[in-house]
Tab-separated table of C-alpha atoms in Angstrom:
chain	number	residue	atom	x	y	z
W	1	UNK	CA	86.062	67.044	91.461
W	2	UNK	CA	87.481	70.774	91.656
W	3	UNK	CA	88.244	71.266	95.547
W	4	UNK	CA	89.088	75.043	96.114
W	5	UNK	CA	93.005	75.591	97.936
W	6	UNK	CA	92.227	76.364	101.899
W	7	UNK	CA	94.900	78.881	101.747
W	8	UNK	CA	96.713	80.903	99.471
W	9	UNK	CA	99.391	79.466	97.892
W	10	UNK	CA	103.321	80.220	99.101
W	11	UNK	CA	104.480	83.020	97.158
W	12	UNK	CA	101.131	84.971	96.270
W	13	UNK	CA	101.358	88.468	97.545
W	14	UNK	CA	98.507	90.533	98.657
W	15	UNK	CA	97.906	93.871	96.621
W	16	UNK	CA	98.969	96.451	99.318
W	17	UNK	CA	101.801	94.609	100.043
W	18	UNK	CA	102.682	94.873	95.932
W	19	UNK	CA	101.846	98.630	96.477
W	20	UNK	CA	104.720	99.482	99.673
W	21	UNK	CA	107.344	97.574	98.149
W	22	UNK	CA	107.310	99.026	95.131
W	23	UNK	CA	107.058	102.797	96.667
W	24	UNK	CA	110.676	103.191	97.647
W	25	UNK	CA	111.447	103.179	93.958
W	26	UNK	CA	109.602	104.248	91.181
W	27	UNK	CA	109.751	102.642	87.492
W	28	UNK	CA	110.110	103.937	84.195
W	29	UNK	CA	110.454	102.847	80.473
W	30	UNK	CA	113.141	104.562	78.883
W	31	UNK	CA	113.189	104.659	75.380
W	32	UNK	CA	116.496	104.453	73.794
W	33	UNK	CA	118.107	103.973	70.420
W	34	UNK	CA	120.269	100.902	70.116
W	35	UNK	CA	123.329	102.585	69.623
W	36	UNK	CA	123.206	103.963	73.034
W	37	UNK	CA	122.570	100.855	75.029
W	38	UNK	CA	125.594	100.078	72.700
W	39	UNK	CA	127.810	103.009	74.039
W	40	UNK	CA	126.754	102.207	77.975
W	41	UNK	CA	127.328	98.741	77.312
W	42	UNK	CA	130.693	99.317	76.124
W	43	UNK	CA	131.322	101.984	79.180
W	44	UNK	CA	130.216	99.039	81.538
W	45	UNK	CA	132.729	96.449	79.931
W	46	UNK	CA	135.721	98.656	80.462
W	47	UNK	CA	135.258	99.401	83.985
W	48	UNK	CA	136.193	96.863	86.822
W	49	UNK	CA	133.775	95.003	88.492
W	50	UNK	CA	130.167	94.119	86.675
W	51	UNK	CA	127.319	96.868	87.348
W	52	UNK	CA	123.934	96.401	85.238
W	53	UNK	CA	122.906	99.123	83.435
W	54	UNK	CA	120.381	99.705	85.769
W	55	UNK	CA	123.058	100.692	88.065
W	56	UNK	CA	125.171	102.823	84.945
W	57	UNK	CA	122.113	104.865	84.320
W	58	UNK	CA	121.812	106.011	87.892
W	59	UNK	CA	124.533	106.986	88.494
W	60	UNK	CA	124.804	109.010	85.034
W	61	UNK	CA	121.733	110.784	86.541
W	62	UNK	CA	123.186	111.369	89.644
W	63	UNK	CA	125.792	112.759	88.009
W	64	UNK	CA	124.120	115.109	86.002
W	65	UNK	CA	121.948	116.352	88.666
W	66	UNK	CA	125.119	116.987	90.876
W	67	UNK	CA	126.055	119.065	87.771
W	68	UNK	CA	123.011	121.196	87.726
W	69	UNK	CA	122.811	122.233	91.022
W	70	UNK	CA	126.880	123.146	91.015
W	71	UNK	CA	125.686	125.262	88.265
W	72	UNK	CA	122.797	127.258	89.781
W	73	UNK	CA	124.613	127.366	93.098
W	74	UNK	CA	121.866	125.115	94.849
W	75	UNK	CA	122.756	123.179	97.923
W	76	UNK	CA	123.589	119.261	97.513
W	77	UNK	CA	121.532	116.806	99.651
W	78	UNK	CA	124.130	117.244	102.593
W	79	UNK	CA	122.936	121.088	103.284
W	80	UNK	CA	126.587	122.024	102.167
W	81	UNK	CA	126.857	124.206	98.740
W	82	UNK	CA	127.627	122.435	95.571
């Protein structure tokens, strides 16, 4: 005899609640040849401390962006020219 749960079951989330925690950060797939997960991996074993590659790839990108607005003279996220 199938009996039907009274409740939901721990750990099921409700779909809006899905939806807010995911809006602080957005996801991608980035595509990427081998040889450069290689490279970043090989960055990432060098340095002190363990950071994912998550973490590498931000802060490349961070990095670069910092470096295009120095370049056109733009104003960093402080208000304070770059």
């Amino acid at each position: 005899m199938d009996v039907k749960p009274s409740r939901r079951q721990c750990g099921a989330m409700l779909a809006d609640s899905k939806i807010a925690a995911i809006r602080s950060l957005d996801r991608i797939n980035l595509r990427l040849p081998p040889e450069t997960f290689e490279a970043i991996d090989a960055t990432r074993a060098v340095r002190p401390g363990n950071i994912s590659r998550n973490t590498w790839i931000t802060e490349a990108v961070e990095e670069k962006l910092a470096r295009d607005r120095a370049e056109n003279g733009e104003l960093k996220s402080d208000g304070t020219h770059a």
